[in-house]
CSV table of C-alpha atoms in Angstrom, one decimal:
chain,number,residue,atom,x,y,z
X,1,UNK,CA,0.3,-0.3,-0.3
X,2,UNK,CA,2.4,2.9,-0.7
X,3,UNK,CA,-0.3,5.5,-1.4
X,4,UNK,CA,-1.6,5.2,1.8
X,5,UNK,CA,1.8,4.7,3.3
X,6,UNK,CA,3.2,7.8,1.4
X,7,UNK,CA,-0.1,9.7,2.3
X,8,UNK,CA,0.9,8.6,6.5
X,9,UNK,CA,4.4,9.7,6.1
X,10,UNK,CA,3.1,13.6,3.7
X,11,UNK,CA,3.0,16.2,6.6
X,12,UNK,CA,0.5,18.8,7.0
X,13,UNK,CA,0.0,21.9,5.1
X,14,UNK,CA,1.2,24.7,7.5
X,15,UNK,CA,-2.0,26.9,5.5
X,16,UNK,CA,-5.3,25.1,7.5
X,17,UNK,CA,-3.0,26.0,10.8
X,18,UNK,CA,-2.2,29.2,9.8
X,19,UNK,CA,-6.7,29.7,8.9
X,20,UNK,CA,-7.1,27.7,12.6
X,21,UNK,CA,-4.9,30.1,14.5
X,22,UNK,CA,-6.2,33.1,13.1
X,23,UNK,CA,-9.6,32.4,13.8
X,24,UNK,CA,-9.0,31.3,17.4
X,25,UNK,CA,-7.1,35.0,17.8
X,26,UNK,CA,-9.9,37.1,16.5
X,27,UNK,CA,-12.2,35.1,18.7
X,28,UNK,CA,-9.9,35.9,21.9
X,29,UNK,CA,-9.7,39.1,20.2
X,30,UNK,CA,-13.2,40.0,20.1
X,31,UNK,CA,-14.1,38.2,23.5
X,32,UNK,CA,-11.0,40.8,25.2
X,33,UNK,CA,-12.5,43.5,23.3
X,34,UNK,CA,-15.9,43.0,24.5
X,35,UNK,CA,-14.5,42.3,28.5
X,36,UNK,CA,-13.1,45.8,28.0
X,37,UNK,CA,-14.6,48.0,25.7
X,38,UNK,CA,-17.6,49.8,26.2
X,39,UNK,CA,-20.4,52.1,24.8
X,40,UNK,CA,-22.7,54.7,26.2
X,41,UNK,CA,-25.9,54.0,27.6
X,42,UNK,CA,-28.6,56.7,26.4
X,43,UNK,CA,-32.4,57.5,26.9
X,44,UNK,CA,-33.6,58.5,23.9
X,45,UNK,CA,-36.6,61.1,23.6
X,46,UNK,CA,-38.8,61.8,20.9
X,47,UNK,CA,-40.1,66.1,20.7
X,48,UNK,CA,-39.9,69.1,18.8
X,49,UNK,CA,-38.2,72.7,19.1
X,50,UNK,CA,-40.8,75.0,20.7
X,51,UNK,CA,-39.8,78.3,22.2
X,52,UNK,CA,-39.4,79.0,25.6
X,53,UNK,CA,-41.2,81.6,26.2
X,54,UNK,CA,-42.7,85.3,25.0
X,55,UNK,CA,-44.0,83.7,22.0
X,56,UNK,CA,-46.8,86.3,20.2
X,57,UNK,CA,-50.3,85.8,20.1
X,58,UNK,CA,-52.9,87.2,17.3
X,59,UNK,CA,-56.4,87.7,17.8
X,60,UNK,CA,-59.2,89.3,16.2
X,61,UNK,CA,-61.1,92.1,18.7
X,62,UNK,CA,-64.8,90.4,17.1
X,63,UNK,CA,-66.2,87.8,15.5
X,64,UNK,CA,-65.6,87.6,11.3
X,65,UNK,CA,-65.3,85.6,9.0
X,66,UNK,CA,-61.8,84.4,7.1
X,67,UNK,CA,-61.3,85.8,3.8
X,68,UNK,CA,-57.9,85.4,3.3
X,69,UNK,CA,-54.9,83.8,4.9
X,70,UNK,CA,-51.6,85.4,3.9
X,71,UNK,CA,-48.6,82.9,5.3
X,72,UNK,CA,-48.2,79.5,6.6
X,73,UNK,CA,-46.5,77.8,9.6
X,74,UNK,CA,-43.1,78.5,9.6
X,75,UNK,CA,-42.9,81.4,7.9
X,76,UNK,CA,-40.5,84.4,8.6
X,77,UNK,CA,-42.7,87.9,9.2
X,78,UNK,CA,-41.4,91.4,9.9
X,79,UNK,CA,-43.9,93.3,12.8
X,80,UNK,CA,-46.3,95.0,10.8
X,81,UNK,CA,-46.6,92.6,8.1
X,82,UNK,CA,-49.9,91.5,7.2
X,83,UNK,CA,-50.8,87.6,8.1
X,84,UNK,CA,-54.9,87.2,7.6
X,85,UNK,CA,-57.8,89.4,6.9
X,86,UNK,CA,-61.3,89.1,8.2
X,87,UNK,CA,-64.4,90.1,6.0
X,88,UNK,CA,-65.0,93.3,6.1
X,89,UNK,CA,-68.2,92.8,4.4
X,90,UNK,CA,-70.9,94.0,7.4
X,91,UNK,CA,-68.5,96.4,9.0
X,92,UNK,CA,-67.8,98.1,5.5
X,93,UNK,CA,-71.5,98.7,4.9
X,94,UNK,CA,-72.2,100.1,8.5
X,95,UNK,CA,-69.1,102.3,7.4
X,96,UNK,CA,-70.9,103.5,4.2
X,97,UNK,CA,-73.8,104.5,6.1
X,98,UNK,CA,-72.2,106.4,8.6
X,99,UNK,CA,-70.5,108.1,6.0
X,100,UNK,CA,-73.5,108.9,4.2
X,101,UNK,CA,-75.3,110.6,7.5
X,102,UNK,CA,-71.9,112.1,8.7
X,103,UNK,CA,-72.4,113.6,5.2
X,104,UNK,CA,-76.2,114.4,6.3
X,105,UNK,CA,-76.0,116.0,9.4
X,106,UNK,CA,-73.5,118.3,7.7
X,107,UNK,CA,-75.4,119.5,5.0
X,108,UNK,CA,-78.2,120.0,7.4
X,109,UNK,CA,-75.9,122.1,9.7
X,110,UNK,CA,-74.9,124.2,6.4
X,111,UNK,CA,-78.6,125.2,5.2
X,112,UNK,CA,-79.4,125.8,8.9
X,113,UNK,CA,-76.6,127.9,9.4
X,114,UNK,CA,-76.9,129.9,6.1
X,115,UNK,CA,-81.0,130.2,6.8
X,116,UNK,CA,-80.2,131.4,10.5
X,117,UNK,CA,-77.8,134.5,9.1
X,118,UNK,CA,-80.2,135.4,6.3
X,119,UNK,CA,-77.7,134.5,3.0
X,120,UNK,CA,-78.0,131.5,1.1
X,121,UNK,CA,-76.3,128.4,1.3
X,122,UNK,CA,-72.4,127.9,-0.3
X,123,UNK,CA,-73.0,125.9,-3.0
X,124,UNK,CA,-69.1,125.2,-3.2
X,125,UNK,CA,-69.7,123.3,0.6
X,126,UNK,CA,-72.7,121.8,-0.3
X,127,UNK,CA,-71.4,120.6,-3.4
X,128,UNK,CA,-68.3,119.4,-1.8
X,129,UNK,CA,-70.2,117.4,1.2
X,130,UNK,CA,-72.2,115.8,-1.9
X,131,UNK,CA,-69.8,114.3,-3.4
X,132,UNK,CA,-68.0,113.0,-0.4
X,133,UNK,CA,-71.3,111.3,0.7
X,134,UNK,CA,-72.1,109.6,-2.1
X,135,UNK,CA,-76.0,110.4,-1.4
X,136,UNK,CA,-78.2,111.6,-4.2
X,137,UNK,CA,-78.5,114.9,-5.7
X,138,UNK,CA,-82.8,114.9,-4.7
X,139,UNK,CA,-81.3,114.6,-0.8
X,140,UNK,CA,-79.4,117.8,-1.6
X,141,UNK,CA,-83.0,119.4,-2.7
X,142,UNK,CA,-85.4,117.9,-0.9
X,143,UNK,CA,-82.4,120.1,1.9
X,144,UNK,CA,-83.5,123.0,-0.2
X,145,UNK,CA,-87.3,122.3,-0.8
X,146,UNK,CA,-87.7,122.1,3.2
X,147,UNK,CA,-85.8,125.4,3.6
X,148,UNK,CA,-87.7,127.2,1.6
X,149,UNK,CA,-90.8,126.0,3.0
X,150,UNK,CA,-90.1,126.9,6.3
X,151,UNK,CA,-88.9,130.2,5.1
X,152,UNK,CA,-92.3,130.4,3.5
X,153,UNK,CA,-94.2,130.1,6.4
X,154,UNK,CA,-91.6,132.5,8.6
X,155,UNK,CA,-92.4,135.0,6.3
X,156,UNK,CA,-95.9,134.9,6.0
X,157,UNK,CA,-96.2,135.1,9.7
X,158,UNK,CA,-93.7,138.0,9.4
X,159,UNK,CA,-95.5,139.2,6.7
X,160,UNK,CA,-99.4,139.6,8.8
X,161,UNK,CA,-97.2,141.2,11.8
X,162,UNK,CA,-95.8,143.6,9.2
X,163,UNK,CA,-99.1,144.4,7.6
X,164,UNK,CA,-100.8,144.8,11.2
X,165,UNK,CA,-98.4,147.5,12.0
X,166,UNK,CA,-98.4,149.1,9.4
X,167,UNK,CA,-102.4,149.6,9.7
X,168,UNK,CA,-102.3,150.4,13.4
X,169,UNK,CA,-99.2,153.2,12.4
X,170,UNK,CA,-102.1,154.5,9.6
X,171,UNK,CA,-104.6,154.2,12.0
X,172,UNK,CA,-102.6,156.1,14.7
X,173,UNK,CA,-102.2,158.7,12.0
X,174,UNK,CA,-105.8,159.2,11.7
X,175,UNK,CA,-106.6,159.7,14.9
X,176,UNK,CA,-103.9,161.8,16.1
X,177,UNK,CA,-105.3,164.3,13.1
X,178,UNK,CA,-108.8,163.6,14.9
X,179,UNK,CA,-107.4,164.5,18.5
X,180,UNK,CA,-105.8,168.0,16.9
X,181,UNK,CA,-109.1,168.6,15.3
X,182,UNK,CA,-110.9,167.8,18.3
X,183,UNK,CA,-108.3,170.0,20.8
X,184,UNK,CA,-108.8,173.2,18.1
X,185,UNK,CA,-112.2,172.9,18.8
X,186,UNK,CA,-112.6,172.7,22.5
X,187,UNK,CA,-110.0,174.7,22.6
X,188,UNK,CA,-112.3,177.5,20.4
X,189,UNK,CA,-115.2,176.7,22.2
X,190,UNK,CA,-113.1,177.7,25.2
X,191,UNK,CA,-112.5,181.1,23.8
X,192,UNK,CA,-116.5,181.3,23.0
X,193,UNK,CA,-117.5,180.5,26.0
X,194,UNK,CA,-114.8,182.8,27.7
X,195,UNK,CA,-117.0,185.6,26.0
X,196,UNK,CA,-119.9,188.0,27.5
X,197,UNK,CA,-123.3,187.2,26.7
X,198,UNK,CA,-125.0,190.0,24.6
X,199,UNK,CA,-128.6,191.2,27.2
X,200,UNK,CA,-130.1,190.1,24.3
X,201,UNK,CA,-129.1,186.4,24.0
X,202,UNK,CA,-131.1,183.7,25.7
X,203,UNK,CA,-130.2,181.5,28.4
X,204,UNK,CA,-130.7,178.8,25.9
X,205,UNK,CA,-127.7,179.8,23.6
X,206,UNK,CA,-125.7,179.9,26.6
X,207,UNK,CA,-126.6,176.6,27.5
X,208,UNK,CA,-126.0,175.1,23.9
X,209,UNK,CA,-122.5,176.9,23.9
X,210,UNK,CA,-122.0,174.8,27.2
X,211,UNK,CA,-122.8,171.5,25.6
X,212,UNK,CA,-120.8,172.3,22.1
X,213,UNK,CA,-118.0,172.9,24.8
X,214,UNK,CA,-118.4,169.7,26.9
X,215,UNK,CA,-118.8,167.7,23.3
X,216,UNK,CA,-115.5,169.0,22.0
X,217,UNK,CA,-114.2,168.3,25.3
X,218,UNK,CA,-115.4,164.1,24.6
X,219,UNK,CA,-114.1,164.4,21.2
X,220,UNK,CA,-110.6,165.0,22.4
X,221,UNK,CA,-110.4,162.8,25.1
X,222,UNK,CA,-111.7,160.7,23.0
X,223,UNK,CA,-109.1,160.9,20.8
X,224,UNK,CA,-106.9,160.3,23.4
X,225,UNK,CA,-108.1,156.8,23.9
X,226,UNK,CA,-107.9,155.6,20.7
X,227,UNK,CA,-104.4,157.3,20.4
X,228,UNK,CA,-103.5,155.2,23.2
X,229,UNK,CA,-105.0,151.8,22.0
X,230,UNK,CA,-103.6,151.9,19.2
X,231,UNK,CA,-100.3,152.6,20.3
X,232,UNK,CA,-100.4,150.1,22.7
X,233,UNK,CA,-102.2,147.6,19.5
X,234,UNK,CA,-98.4,149.1,17.7
X,235,UNK,CA,-96.6,148.3,20.5
X,236,UNK,CA,-98.0,144.7,20.9
X,237,UNK,CA,-97.6,144.0,16.9
X,238,UNK,CA,-94.3,145.3,16.8
X,239,UNK,CA,-93.3,142.4,20.2
X,240,UNK,CA,-95.1,140.1,18.1
X,241,UNK,CA,-92.6,140.5,15.7
X,242,UNK,CA,-89.3,141.0,17.8
X,243,UNK,CA,-90.4,137.4,19.4
X,244,UNK,CA,-91.1,135.5,16.0
X,245,UNK,CA,-88.3,136.0,15.1
X,246,UNK,CA,-86.2,135.4,17.6
X,247,UNK,CA,-88.0,132.3,18.6
X,248,UNK,CA,-87.3,131.3,14.9
X,249,UNK,CA,-83.7,132.5,15.6
X,250,UNK,CA,-83.2,130.3,18.7
X,251,UNK,CA,-85.1,127.4,17.1
X,252,UNK,CA,-82.7,128.0,14.0
X,253,UNK,CA,-79.9,127.5,16.6
X,254,UNK,CA,-81.1,125.1,19.1
X,255,UNK,CA,-81.5,122.9,15.8
X,256,UNK,CA,-77.6,123.9,14.7
X,257,UNK,CA,-76.7,122.7,17.9
X,258,UNK,CA,-78.6,119.8,17.9
X,259,UNK,CA,-76.9,118.7,14.9
X,260,UNK,CA,-73.3,119.5,16.0
X,261,UNK,CA,-74.4,117.3,18.8
X,262,UNK,CA,-75.6,114.6,16.0
X,263,UNK,CA,-72.2,115.3,13.9
X,264,UNK,CA,-69.9,114.9,16.7
X,265,UNK,CA,-71.6,111.4,17.8
X,266,UNK,CA,-71.7,110.5,14.3
X,267,UNK,CA,-67.8,111.3,14.2
X,268,UNK,CA,-67.3,109.4,17.2
X,269,UNK,CA,-69.2,106.6,15.7
X,270,UNK,CA,-67.4,106.6,12.1
X,271,UNK,CA,-63.6,106.8,14.1
X,272,UNK,CA,-64.9,103.7,16.1
X,273,UNK,CA,-66.3,101.3,12.7
X,274,UNK,CA,-62.9,102.7,10.6
X,275,UNK,CA,-60.6,101.7,13.6
X,276,UNK,CA,-63.2,98.6,13.3
X,277,UNK,CA,-62.2,97.6,9.9
X,278,UNK,CA,-58.6,98.7,10.4
X,279,UNK,CA,-58.8,94.9,13.3
X,280,UNK,CA,-60.4,93.1,10.6
X,281,UNK,CA,-56.5,92.8,9.5
X,282,UNK,CA,-54.5,90.9,11.4
X,283,UNK,CA,-50.8,91.9,11.6
X,284,UNK,CA,-47.5,90.6,12.8
X,285,UNK,CA,-46.6,92.6,16.1
X,286,UNK,CA,-43.0,91.8,16.1
X,287,UNK,CA,-39.9,90.3,13.6
X,288,UNK,CA,-40.1,86.6,13.7
X,289,UNK,CA,-41.7,83.1,13.2
X,290,UNK,CA,-44.8,81.5,12.2
X,291,UNK,CA,-45.2,79.0,14.9
X,292,UNK,CA,-48.8,77.7,14.6
X,293,UNK,CA,-52.0,79.3,12.8
X,294,UNK,CA,-55.3,77.6,14.5
X,295,UNK,CA,-58.1,78.8,12.3
X,296,UNK,CA,-56.8,77.2,8.2
X,297,UNK,CA,-60.3,77.4,6.9
X,298,UNK,CA,-60.9,80.5,4.5
X,299,UNK,CA,-65.1,81.0,5.1
X,300,UNK,CA,-64.4,79.9,8.8
X,301,UNK,CA,-65.7,81.6,12.2
X,302,UNK,CA,-63.1,83.3,14.9
X,303,UNK,CA,-64.6,84.7,17.9
X,304,UNK,CA,-63.3,87.5,20.1
X,305,UNK,CA,-59.9,86.9,21.8
X,306,UNK,CA,-59.5,83.7,19.8
X,307,UNK,CA,-55.8,83.0,19.2
X,308,UNK,CA,-55.4,82.3,15.7
X,309,UNK,CA,-51.8,83.2,14.8
X,310,UNK,CA,-48.9,81.8,17.2
X,311,UNK,CA,-45.1,84.5,16.3
X,312,UNK,CA,-42.1,83.4,17.6
X,313,UNK,CA,-40.6,87.1,18.3
X,314,UNK,CA,-36.9,86.5,16.8
X,315,UNK,CA,-34.3,86.5,19.7
X,316,UNK,CA,-36.4,83.7,21.5
X,317,UNK,CA,-34.7,81.2,23.3
X,318,UNK,CA,-35.7,77.4,22.1
X,319,UNK,CA,-35.6,74.4,23.9
X,320,UNK,CA,-37.3,70.9,23.0
X,321,UNK,CA,-40.2,69.4,24.2
X,322,UNK,CA,-40.4,65.6,24.2
X,323,UNK,CA,-41.7,62.3,26.3
X,324,UNK,CA,-39.4,60.3,28.2
X,325,UNK,CA,-40.3,56.8,28.5
X,326,UNK,CA,-41.3,55.5,31.8
X,327,UNK,CA,-38.0,52.7,31.8
X,328,UNK,CA,-35.4,55.5,31.7
X,329,UNK,CA,-36.8,58.0,34.0
X,330,UNK,CA,-34.4,56.2,36.9
X,331,UNK,CA,-31.4,57.1,34.9
X,332,UNK,CA,-32.3,61.1,34.0
X,333,UNK,CA,-31.8,63.9,35.9
X,334,UNK,CA,-31.8,67.7,35.4
X,335,UNK,CA,-28.4,68.7,33.9
X,336,UNK,CA,-27.5,65.4,32.1
X,337,UNK,CA,-26.0,65.8,29.1
X,338,UNK,CA,-28.1,65.7,26.1
X,339,UNK,CA,-27.4,64.9,22.2
X,340,UNK,CA,-30.0,66.3,19.7
X,341,UNK,CA,-30.7,64.9,16.2
X,342,UNK,CA,-32.5,66.8,14.0
X,343,UNK,CA,-34.8,64.8,11.5
X,344,UNK,CA,-34.6,67.5,9.2
X,345,UNK,CA,-30.8,67.2,8.7
X,346,UNK,CA,-29.2,63.8,8.9
X,347,UNK,CA,-26.9,63.5,11.6
X,348,UNK,CA,-24.6,61.1,10.0
X,349,UNK,CA,-24.1,64.1,6.9
X,350,UNK,CA,-24.7,67.5,9.6
X,351,UNK,CA,-24.0,67.0,12.8
X,352,UNK,CA,-25.9,66.8,16.0
X,353,UNK,CA,-26.4,69.9,18.4
X,354,UNK,CA,-25.9,70.2,22.7
X,355,UNK,CA,-27.8,70.4,25.0
X,356,UNK,CA,-28.9,69.7,28.3
X,357,UNK,CA,-32.3,68.2,30.1
X,358,UNK,CA,-33.4,71.0,32.5
X,359,UNK,CA,-36.9,70.1,33.5
X,360,UNK,CA,-38.6,66.9,33.8
X,361,UNK,CA,-42.3,66.8,34.2
X,362,UNK,CA,-42.7,64.7,38.3
X,363,UNK,CA,-46.1,63.3,37.1
X,364,UNK,CA,-46.6,60.7,34.4
X,365,UNK,CA,-49.1,60.8,32.0
X,366,UNK,CA,-50.6,58.2,29.3
X,367,UNK,CA,-49.5,57.9,25.6
X,368,UNK,CA,-51.8,56.5,23.8
X,369,UNK,CA,-49.1,54.8,21.6
X,370,UNK,CA,-46.0,55.0,23.9
X,371,UNK,CA,-48.0,54.1,27.2
X,372,UNK,CA,-46.7,55.9,30.2
X,373,UNK,CA,-44.4,58.3,29.8
X,374,UNK,CA,-42.3,61.7,31.5
X,375,UNK,CA,-42.0,65.3,29.7
X,376,UNK,CA,-38.9,66.5,29.6
X,377,UNK,CA,-37.2,69.4,28.7
X,378,UNK,CA,-34.4,70.4,27.1
X,379,UNK,CA,-32.1,73.7,26.8
X,380,UNK,CA,-30.6,74.0,23.5
X,381,UNK,CA,-26.6,74.9,24.2
X,382,UNK,CA,-26.6,75.8,20.7
X,383,UNK,CA,-29.2,76.4,18.0
X,384,UNK,CA,-27.3,76.4,14.3
X,385,UNK,CA,-26.3,73.9,12.4
X,386,UNK,CA,-23.4,73.6,9.6
X,387,UNK,CA,-25.3,73.0,6.9
X,388,UNK,CA,-23.2,73.0,3.3
X,389,UNK,CA,-20.8,75.5,5.4
X,390,UNK,CA,-23.8,77.8,6.2
X,391,UNK,CA,-25.2,78.3,9.8
X,392,UNK,CA,-28.4,76.8,9.8
X,393,UNK,CA,-30.8,78.0,12.5
X,394,UNK,CA,-33.0,75.7,14.1
X,395,UNK,CA,-36.3,76.6,13.8
X,396,UNK,CA,-39.5,75.7,15.9
X,397,UNK,CA,-41.9,72.8,14.8
X,398,UNK,CA,-38.9,71.0,13.9
X,399,UNK,CA,-39.6,67.4,14.8
X,400,UNK,CA,-35.8,66.2,16.9
X,401,UNK,CA,-34.6,62.7,18.9
X,402,UNK,CA,-32.8,63.7,22.2
X,403,UNK,CA,-30.1,61.3,23.4
X,404,UNK,CA,-29.4,61.6,26.9
X,405,UNK,CA,-26.2,59.8,28.6
X,406,UNK,CA,-27.3,58.1,31.5
X,407,UNK,CA,-23.9,55.8,31.7
X,408,UNK,CA,-21.1,53.5,30.2
X,409,UNK,CA,-21.8,49.3,30.0
X,410,UNK,CA,-19.0,47.2,28.6
X,411,UNK,CA,-19.9,45.1,25.2
X,412,UNK,CA,-20.0,42.1,26.6
X,413,UNK,CA,-23.1,42.8,28.2
X,414,UNK,CA,-24.7,43.5,25.9
X,415,UNK,CA,-24.8,39.7,24.5
X,416,UNK,CA,-24.5,38.1,28.6
X,417,UNK,CA,-27.5,40.1,30.0
X,418,UNK,CA,-30.1,38.3,27.6
X,419,UNK,CA,-28.5,34.6,28.8
X,420,UNK,CA,-27.7,35.9,32.6
X,421,UNK,CA,-31.8,37.7,32.4
X,422,UNK,CA,-33.2,34.1,30.8
X,423,UNK,CA,-31.3,31.5,33.6
X,424,UNK,CA,-32.6,33.9,36.2
X,425,UNK,CA,-36.3,33.4,35.4
X,426,UNK,CA,-35.7,29.8,34.8
X,427,UNK,CA,-35.0,29.2,38.0
X,428,UNK,CA,-37.4,30.8,39.3
X,429,UNK,CA,-40.0,28.5,37.7
X,430,UNK,CA,-41.2,25.6,39.8
């Protein structure tokens, strides 16, 4: 059996030995590395970037219907920039009505002032007020008609009193003439009465002269009485005319004062309505970023003081709000270092941000997906990532993973822990 002897006498190939030794060495090295090497233990918290405070909330003054939304969440805005418009249809109608009422009141006041001053209204003023008000030209014509009617009624009363005065003056003049004639006649009768009667004249003539004297005296007294009565009537007519004019002036003045009050009230209402229309435009109170828009439906209803848009002012400190699993709560405390990974920017390429745990909620809450969790806040020690050579600021709303270092652990423990756990649990079984 020369072939078998030759095979037995042939020495083993060195390559196989080398492979075995290499594998053995690698296994020993891996075991040694697992026993010596350590890795970080971390508690992972999912959350998002939010402002730490000082957010600006935009709210409507009154109930309204959303007409337009000019920004989206995450947009950068400037102070005074238009964010949202509420439908101003109803307020605009009220505003137009107030403007017309105000113009009408001013037109009426001008007509009353012209009538009081006894002048013609200033056509330029009337035309300007009419053009600004949007009132129909017929309104001014109606005011003119009413003014003419009022003046005509007053003039009729005034003319009647003036006619009475003229008649009384004429009657007084006639009565004064009669009085003068009666006085002359009375003086003549007195002279005649003083003459000595002739012997041949009878007592009857003397009696007649005496009667004539008495008659002349009565005529004088009657004329004086009539003049006095007519004078009193004249004075009364003059007083009535003066009272009529004064009453007319007072009535016009009272109407002007009332119109002034109406104008002031309408001006205040108009200013209020204009302010309300201005409040229908919601603007940004500061430079910043739109954090959230609560009402995003065109045609939707918003109520007074309802928060509709939230603005984060520039320079506001940002933090991370996340949830910490119940199994990790015993290993995390305030002050621990945090590594924050931004979902938008893969950490393998753009790196992470440094942070620090600042607050952990005292009570747990139930999460439908994660079960019992705790709220955790992380202060961002860095708020910019280097993206393609440019610093990019972190903005509110970005989702993140916050990893809190809770300790070190040997690599071999990851392999032995399941075995030891299984062995311990198996020994407790009956």
